[in-house]
Coordinates of C-alpha atoms in Angstrom, one line a residue:
X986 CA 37.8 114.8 24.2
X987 CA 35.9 117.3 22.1
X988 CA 37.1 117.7 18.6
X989 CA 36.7 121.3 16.6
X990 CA 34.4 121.6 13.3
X991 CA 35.8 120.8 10.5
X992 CA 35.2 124.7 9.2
X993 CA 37.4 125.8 12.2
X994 CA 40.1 122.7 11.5
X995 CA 40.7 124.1 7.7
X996 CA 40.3 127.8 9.0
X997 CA 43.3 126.8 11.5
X998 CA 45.2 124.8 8.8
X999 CA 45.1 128.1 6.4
X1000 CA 46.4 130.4 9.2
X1001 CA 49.0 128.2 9.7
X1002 CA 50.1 128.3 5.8
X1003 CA 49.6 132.2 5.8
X1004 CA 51.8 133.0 8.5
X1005 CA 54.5 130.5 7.7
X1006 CA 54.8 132.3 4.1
X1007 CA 53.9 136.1 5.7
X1008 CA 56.8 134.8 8.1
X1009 CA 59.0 133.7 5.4
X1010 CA 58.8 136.8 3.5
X1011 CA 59.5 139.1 6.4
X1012 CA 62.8 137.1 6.9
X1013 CA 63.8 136.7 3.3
X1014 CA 62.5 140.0 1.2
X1015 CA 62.3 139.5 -2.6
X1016 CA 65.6 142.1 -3.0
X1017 CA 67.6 139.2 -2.2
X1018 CA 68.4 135.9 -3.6
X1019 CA 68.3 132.2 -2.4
X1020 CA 71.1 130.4 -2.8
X1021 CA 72.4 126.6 -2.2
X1022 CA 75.6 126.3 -1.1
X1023 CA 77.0 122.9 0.4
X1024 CA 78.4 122.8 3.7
X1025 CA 80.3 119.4 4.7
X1026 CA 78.3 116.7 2.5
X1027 CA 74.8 118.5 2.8
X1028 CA 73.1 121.2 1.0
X1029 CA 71.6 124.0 2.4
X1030 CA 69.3 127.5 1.7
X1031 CA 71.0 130.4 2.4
X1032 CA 68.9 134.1 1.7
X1033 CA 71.9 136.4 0.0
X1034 CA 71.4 139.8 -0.2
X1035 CA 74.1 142.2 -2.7
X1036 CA 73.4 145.7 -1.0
X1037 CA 74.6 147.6 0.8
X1038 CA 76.8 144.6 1.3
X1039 CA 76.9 141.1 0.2
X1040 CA 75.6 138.8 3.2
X1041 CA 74.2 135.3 3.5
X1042 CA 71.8 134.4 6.0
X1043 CA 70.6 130.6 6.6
X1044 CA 67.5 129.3 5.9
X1045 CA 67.4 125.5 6.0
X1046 CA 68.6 122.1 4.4
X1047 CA 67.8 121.3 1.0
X1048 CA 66.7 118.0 2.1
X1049 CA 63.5 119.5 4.3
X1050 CA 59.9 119.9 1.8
X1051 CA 58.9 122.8 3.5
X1052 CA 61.7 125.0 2.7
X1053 CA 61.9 123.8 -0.9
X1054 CA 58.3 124.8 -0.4
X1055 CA 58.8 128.0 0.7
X1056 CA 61.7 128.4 -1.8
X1057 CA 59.2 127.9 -4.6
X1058 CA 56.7 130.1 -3.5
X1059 CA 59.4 132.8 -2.7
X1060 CA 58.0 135.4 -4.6
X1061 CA 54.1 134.9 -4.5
X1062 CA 53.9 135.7 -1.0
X1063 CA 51.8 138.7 0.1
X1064 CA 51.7 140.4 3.1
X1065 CA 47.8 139.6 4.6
X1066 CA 47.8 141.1 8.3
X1067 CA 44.6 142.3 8.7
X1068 CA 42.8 138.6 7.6
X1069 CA 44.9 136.2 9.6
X1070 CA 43.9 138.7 12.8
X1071 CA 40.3 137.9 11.7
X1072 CA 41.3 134.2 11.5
X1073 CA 43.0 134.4 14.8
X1074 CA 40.1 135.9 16.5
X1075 CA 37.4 133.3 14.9
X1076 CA 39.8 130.7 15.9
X1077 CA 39.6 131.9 19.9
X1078 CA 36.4 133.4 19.9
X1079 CA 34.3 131.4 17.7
X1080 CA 36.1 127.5 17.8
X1081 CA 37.6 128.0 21.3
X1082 CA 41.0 127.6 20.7
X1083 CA 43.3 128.5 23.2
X1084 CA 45.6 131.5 22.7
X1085 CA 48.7 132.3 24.7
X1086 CA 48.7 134.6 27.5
X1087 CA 49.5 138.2 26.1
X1088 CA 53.7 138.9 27.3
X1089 CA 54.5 135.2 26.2
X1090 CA 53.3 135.8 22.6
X1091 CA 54.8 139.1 22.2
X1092 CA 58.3 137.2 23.7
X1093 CA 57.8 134.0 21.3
X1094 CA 56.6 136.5 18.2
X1095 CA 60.0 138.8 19.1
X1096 CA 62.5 135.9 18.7
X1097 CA 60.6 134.6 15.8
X1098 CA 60.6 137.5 14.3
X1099 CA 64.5 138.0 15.0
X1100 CA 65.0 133.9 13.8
X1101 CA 65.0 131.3 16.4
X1102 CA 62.9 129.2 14.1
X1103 CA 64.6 129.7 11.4
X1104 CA 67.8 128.8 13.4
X1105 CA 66.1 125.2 14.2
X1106 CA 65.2 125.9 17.8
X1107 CA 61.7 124.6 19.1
X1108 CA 59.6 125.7 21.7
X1109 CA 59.0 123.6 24.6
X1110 CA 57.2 123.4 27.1
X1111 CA 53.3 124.7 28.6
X1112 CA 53.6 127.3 25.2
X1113 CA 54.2 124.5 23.1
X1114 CA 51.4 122.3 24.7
X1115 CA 48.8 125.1 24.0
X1116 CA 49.4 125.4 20.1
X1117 CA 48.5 121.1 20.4
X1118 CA 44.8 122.4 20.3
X1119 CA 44.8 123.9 17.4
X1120 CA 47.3 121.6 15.2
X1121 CA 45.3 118.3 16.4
X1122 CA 41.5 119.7 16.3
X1123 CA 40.8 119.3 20.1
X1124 CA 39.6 121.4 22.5
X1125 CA 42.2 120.8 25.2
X1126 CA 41.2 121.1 29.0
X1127 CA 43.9 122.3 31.0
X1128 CA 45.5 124.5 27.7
X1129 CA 45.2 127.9 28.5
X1130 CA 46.9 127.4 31.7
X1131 CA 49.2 130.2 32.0
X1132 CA 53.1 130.0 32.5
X1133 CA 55.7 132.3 33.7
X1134 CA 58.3 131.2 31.1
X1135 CA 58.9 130.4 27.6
X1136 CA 61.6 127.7 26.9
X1137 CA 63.4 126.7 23.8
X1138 CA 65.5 124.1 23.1
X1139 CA 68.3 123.5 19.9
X1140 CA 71.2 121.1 19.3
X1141 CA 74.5 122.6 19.6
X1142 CA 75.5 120.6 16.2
X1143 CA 73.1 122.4 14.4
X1144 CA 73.5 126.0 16.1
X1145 CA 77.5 125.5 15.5
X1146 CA 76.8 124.3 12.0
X1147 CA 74.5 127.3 10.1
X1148 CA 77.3 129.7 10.5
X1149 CA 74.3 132.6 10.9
X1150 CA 73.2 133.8 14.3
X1151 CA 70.3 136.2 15.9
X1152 CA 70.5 139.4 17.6
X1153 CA 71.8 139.4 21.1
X1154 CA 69.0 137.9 22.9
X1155 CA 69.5 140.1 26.0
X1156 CA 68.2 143.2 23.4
X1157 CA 65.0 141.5 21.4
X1158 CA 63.8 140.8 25.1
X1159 CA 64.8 144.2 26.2
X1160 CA 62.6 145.7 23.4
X1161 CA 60.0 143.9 24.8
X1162 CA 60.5 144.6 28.3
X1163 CA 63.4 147.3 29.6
X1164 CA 63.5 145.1 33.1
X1165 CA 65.0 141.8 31.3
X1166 CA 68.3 141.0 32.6
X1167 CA 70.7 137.9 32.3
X1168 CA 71.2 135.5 35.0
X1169 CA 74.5 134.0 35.6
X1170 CA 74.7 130.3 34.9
X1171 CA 75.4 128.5 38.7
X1172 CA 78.3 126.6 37.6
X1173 CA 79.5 129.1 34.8
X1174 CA 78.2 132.7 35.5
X1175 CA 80.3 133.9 32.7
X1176 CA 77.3 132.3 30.8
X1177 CA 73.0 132.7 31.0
X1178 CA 71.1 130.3 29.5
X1179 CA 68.2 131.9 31.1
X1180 CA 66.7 135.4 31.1
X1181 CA 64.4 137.1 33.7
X1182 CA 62.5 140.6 34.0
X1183 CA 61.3 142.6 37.0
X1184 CA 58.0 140.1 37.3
X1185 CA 60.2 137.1 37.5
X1186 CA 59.3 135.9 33.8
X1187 CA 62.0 133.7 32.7
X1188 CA 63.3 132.8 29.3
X1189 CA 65.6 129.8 29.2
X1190 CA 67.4 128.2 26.7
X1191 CA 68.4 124.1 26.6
X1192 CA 70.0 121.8 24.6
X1193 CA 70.3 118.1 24.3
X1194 CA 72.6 116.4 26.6
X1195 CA 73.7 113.0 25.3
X1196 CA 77.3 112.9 26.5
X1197 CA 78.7 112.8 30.1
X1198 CA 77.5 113.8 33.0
X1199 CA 79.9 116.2 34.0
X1200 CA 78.4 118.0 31.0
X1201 CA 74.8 118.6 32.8
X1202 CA 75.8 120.9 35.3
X1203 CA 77.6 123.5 32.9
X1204 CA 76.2 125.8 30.3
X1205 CA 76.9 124.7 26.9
X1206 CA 77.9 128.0 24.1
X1207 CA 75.5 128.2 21.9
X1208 CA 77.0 130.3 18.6
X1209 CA 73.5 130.9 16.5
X1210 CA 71.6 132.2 19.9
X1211 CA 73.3 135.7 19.9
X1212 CA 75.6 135.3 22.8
X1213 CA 73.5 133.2 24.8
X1214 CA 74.1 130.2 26.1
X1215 CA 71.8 126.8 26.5
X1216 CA 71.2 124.0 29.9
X1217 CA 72.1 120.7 28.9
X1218 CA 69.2 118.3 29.8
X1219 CA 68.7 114.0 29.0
X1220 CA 66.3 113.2 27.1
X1221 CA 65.6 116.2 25.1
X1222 CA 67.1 114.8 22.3
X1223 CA 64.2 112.9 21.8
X1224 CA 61.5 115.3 22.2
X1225 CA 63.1 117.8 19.5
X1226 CA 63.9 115.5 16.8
X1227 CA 61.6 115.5 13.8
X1228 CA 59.6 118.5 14.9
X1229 CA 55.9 120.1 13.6
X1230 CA 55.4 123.6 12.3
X1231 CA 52.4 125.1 13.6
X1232 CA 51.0 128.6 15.1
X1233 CA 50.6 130.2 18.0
X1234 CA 46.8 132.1 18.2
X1235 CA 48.5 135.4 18.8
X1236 CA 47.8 138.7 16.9
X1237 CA 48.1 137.5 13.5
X1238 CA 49.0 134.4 13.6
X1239 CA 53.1 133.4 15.5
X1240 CA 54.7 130.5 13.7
X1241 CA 56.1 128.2 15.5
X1242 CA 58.2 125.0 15.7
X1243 CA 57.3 122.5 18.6
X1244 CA 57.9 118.7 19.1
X1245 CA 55.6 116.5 17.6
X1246 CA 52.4 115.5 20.0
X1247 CA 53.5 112.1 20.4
X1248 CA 56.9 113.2 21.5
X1249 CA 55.6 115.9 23.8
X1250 CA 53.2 113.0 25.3
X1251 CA 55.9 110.5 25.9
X1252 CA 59.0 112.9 27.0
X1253 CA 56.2 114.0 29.8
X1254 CA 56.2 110.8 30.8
X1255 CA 59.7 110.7 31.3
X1256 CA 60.4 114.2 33.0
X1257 CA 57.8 113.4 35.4
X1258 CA 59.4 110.4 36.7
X1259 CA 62.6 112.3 37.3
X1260 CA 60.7 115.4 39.5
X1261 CA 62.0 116.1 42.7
X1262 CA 59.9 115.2 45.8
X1263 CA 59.4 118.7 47.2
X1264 CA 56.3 121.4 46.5
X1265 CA 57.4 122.7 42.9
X1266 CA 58.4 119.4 42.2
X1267 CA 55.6 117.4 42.9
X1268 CA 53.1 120.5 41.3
X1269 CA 55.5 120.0 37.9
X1270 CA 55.1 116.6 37.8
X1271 CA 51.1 116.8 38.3
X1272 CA 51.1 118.7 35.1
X1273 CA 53.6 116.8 32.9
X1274 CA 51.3 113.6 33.7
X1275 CA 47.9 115.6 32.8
X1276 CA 49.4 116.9 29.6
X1277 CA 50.5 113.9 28.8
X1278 CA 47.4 111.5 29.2
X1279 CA 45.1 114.6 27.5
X1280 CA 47.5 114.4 24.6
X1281 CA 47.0 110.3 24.7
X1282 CA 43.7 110.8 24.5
X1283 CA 43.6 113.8 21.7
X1284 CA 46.0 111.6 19.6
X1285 CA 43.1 108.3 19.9
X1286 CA 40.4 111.0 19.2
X1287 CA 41.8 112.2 16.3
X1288 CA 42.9 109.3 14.7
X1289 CA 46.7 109.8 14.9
X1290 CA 47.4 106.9 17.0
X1291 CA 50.9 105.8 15.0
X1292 CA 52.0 109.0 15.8
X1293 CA 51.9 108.0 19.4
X1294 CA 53.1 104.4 18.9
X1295 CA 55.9 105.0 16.8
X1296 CA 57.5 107.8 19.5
X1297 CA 56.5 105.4 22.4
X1298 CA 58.7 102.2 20.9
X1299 CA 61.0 104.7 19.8
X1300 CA 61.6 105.9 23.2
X1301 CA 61.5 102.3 24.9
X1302 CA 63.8 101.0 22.6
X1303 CA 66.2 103.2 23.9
X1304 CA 67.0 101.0 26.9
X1305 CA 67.0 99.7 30.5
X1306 CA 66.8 103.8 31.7
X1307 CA 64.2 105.0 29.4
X1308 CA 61.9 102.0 30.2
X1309 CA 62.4 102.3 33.6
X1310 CA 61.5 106.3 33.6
X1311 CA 58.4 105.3 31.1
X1312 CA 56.8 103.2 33.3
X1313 CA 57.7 105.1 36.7
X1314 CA 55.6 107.9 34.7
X1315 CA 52.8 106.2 33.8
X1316 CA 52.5 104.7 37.3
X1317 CA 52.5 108.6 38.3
X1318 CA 48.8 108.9 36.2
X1319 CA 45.8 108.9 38.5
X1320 CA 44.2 105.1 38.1
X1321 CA 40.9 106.3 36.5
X1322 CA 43.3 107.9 33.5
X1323 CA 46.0 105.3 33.4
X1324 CA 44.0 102.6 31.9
X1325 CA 42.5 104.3 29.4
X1326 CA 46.2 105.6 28.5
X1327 CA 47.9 102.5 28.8
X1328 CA 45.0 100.9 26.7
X1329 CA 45.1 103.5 23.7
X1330 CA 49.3 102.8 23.8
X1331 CA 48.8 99.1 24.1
X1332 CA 46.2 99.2 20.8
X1333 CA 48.4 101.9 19.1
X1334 CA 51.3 99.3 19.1
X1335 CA 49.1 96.7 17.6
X1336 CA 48.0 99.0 15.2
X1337 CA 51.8 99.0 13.7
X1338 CA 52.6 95.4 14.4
X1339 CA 54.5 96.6 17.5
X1340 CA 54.3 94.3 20.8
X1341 CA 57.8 95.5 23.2
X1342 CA 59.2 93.7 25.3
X1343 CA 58.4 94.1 28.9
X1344 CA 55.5 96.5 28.3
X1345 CA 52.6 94.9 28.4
X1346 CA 50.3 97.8 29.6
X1347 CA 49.2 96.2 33.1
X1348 CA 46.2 98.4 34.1
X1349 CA 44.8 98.4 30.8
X1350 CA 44.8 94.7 30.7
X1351 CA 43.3 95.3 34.3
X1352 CA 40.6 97.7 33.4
X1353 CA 40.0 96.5 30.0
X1354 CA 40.1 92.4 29.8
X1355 CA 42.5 92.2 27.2

């Protein structure tokens, strides 16, 4: 795993504070106010504007360091286009970073832009992956794999409680591409949780499901996504809690919010256990096990092995199911990875005075002596 100069690493760091406050300005402009205003027991931002009308839009819990950062630096942020698309292209060109294929950044950018972010959703998935290169310092193989989808994921108690929504999603795409068009949800086509244009790219919202299972096949309302709805899937509860805020290498600079590396890594580990047997299913489930044993090995290489650790016991604490899909995963990884992998998580729990039950890391122990 090849790690970026440390010139590149602080060039990436600054981006990534210059669009998050260029971003924050665009959403928020200095005519307006912020506001606190307590909604059931918690305190929140909310951007209030006086004319023409007096409206409130939200923009995060009190409780979060990076809004009370923005908050504070609400009116000494400047508009710097131009030098972050100089910083962008250094970052690709120079440090070989990977940037996002062209129609996926304009689509993440557009519901940015229009406040999926500052709504609390995260993107998930390959997109995600590809800004891990950048945020950890590592040049990682296999990143600028293109996708034909972008995917975002949100908890319905935190879209139902901000009381603020974006646009109709069916019109940012559309201002993107004309062709976008809803697709009826299978079980409950008065709904779409996904999006798809003439070229079959999709765009497709989820959200945890941690209730029933009658709940998995139905799309769940969603009443900040502007009318559209989101999949409920297991387990993605886990990958979206505690996210990062990081950028995208696209035109100037996209910020976005993604799970944590650690998360990412281990949830992998999970989906691919659950894959279906057929051709898309077996081709998904070779990628989910790559990204997840690159991202191992980028969190060992970069020193950030408690990140990984502290997801993995999270995760296995979680029960008979989780361990089971854990392990099945990891079983999944080609041997000449999986005892390097399973070595780094073994060391990474010792590292935090972790030792699980029932893991024990069997092909490391196999390939390394422990």
């Amino acid at each position: 795993m090849k790690t970026v100069d440390l010139v590149y690493r602080t060039m990436y760091a600054e981006l990534v504070q210059r669009s998050l406050d260029a971003a924050f300005e665009t959403d928020f402009p200095t005519t307006g106010n912020l506001v606190k205003v307590p909604v059931k027991g918690n305190v929140y931002w909310y951007f209030e504007e006086t004319q023409p009308t007096k409206t409130r839009r939200y923009v995060g819990p009190d409780s979060d360091p990076e809004i009370a950062k923005r908050v504070e630096s609400f009116r000494q942020i400047k508009d710097d286009l131009r030098a972050r698309r100089k910083l962008v292209s250094t970052l690709v060109r120079e440090a070989g970073l990977t940037e996002p294929e062209r129609f996926t950044g304009d689509v993440v950018e557009a519901l940015g832009k229009a406040g999926i972010f500052r709504l609390r959703g995260v993107l998930v998935g390959t997109v995600a992956f590809q800004s891990y290169a950048g945020y950890l310092g590592v040049k990682l193989p296999g990143a600028a794999l293109q996708t034909g989808d972008a995917d975002f994921a949100l908890f319905h108690s935190v879209s139902a409680a901000v009381e603020d929504s974006l646009p109709p999603i069916l019109e940012i795409l559309r201002e993107i591409d004309p062709t976008f068009r809803e697709i009826p949800h299978r079980s409950d086509p008065e709904h779409a949780t996904q999006f798809e244009n003439a070229v079959r790219y999709k765009v497709e919202f989820l959200t945890p499901n941690t209730g029933s299972d009658d709940y998995a096949d139905h799309a769940t309302s969603m009443p900040s996504l502007g009318g559209a709805s989101a999949q409920p899937l297991r387990f993605l509860d886990f990958l979206i809690h505690e996210p990062i805020r990081t950028v995208l290498l696209h035109r100037s600079g996209v910020p976005v919010v993604v799970p944590s590396p650690g998360r990412y890594a281990v949830h992998k580990l999970i989906v691919a256990s659950r894959r279906q047997n057929n051709a898309n299913g077996v081709g998904k489930r070779e990628k989910d096990v790559h990204q997840a044993a690159l991202l191992v090995e980028a969190l060992e290489a970069t020193r950030r092995q408690d990140d990984l650790a502290i997801a993995f016991s999270e995760a296995w604490d979680r029960g008979k199911h989780w361990r089971e899909a854990i392990q099945k995963g990891l079983g999944l990884i080609p041997q000449k990875q999986r005892g390097d992998v399973e070595a780094t998580i073994v060391n990474a729990l010792s590292g935090i005075g972790e030792e699980l039950e029932g893991f024990s890391g069997s092909s490391a122990k196999t390939k390394h002596g422990d």
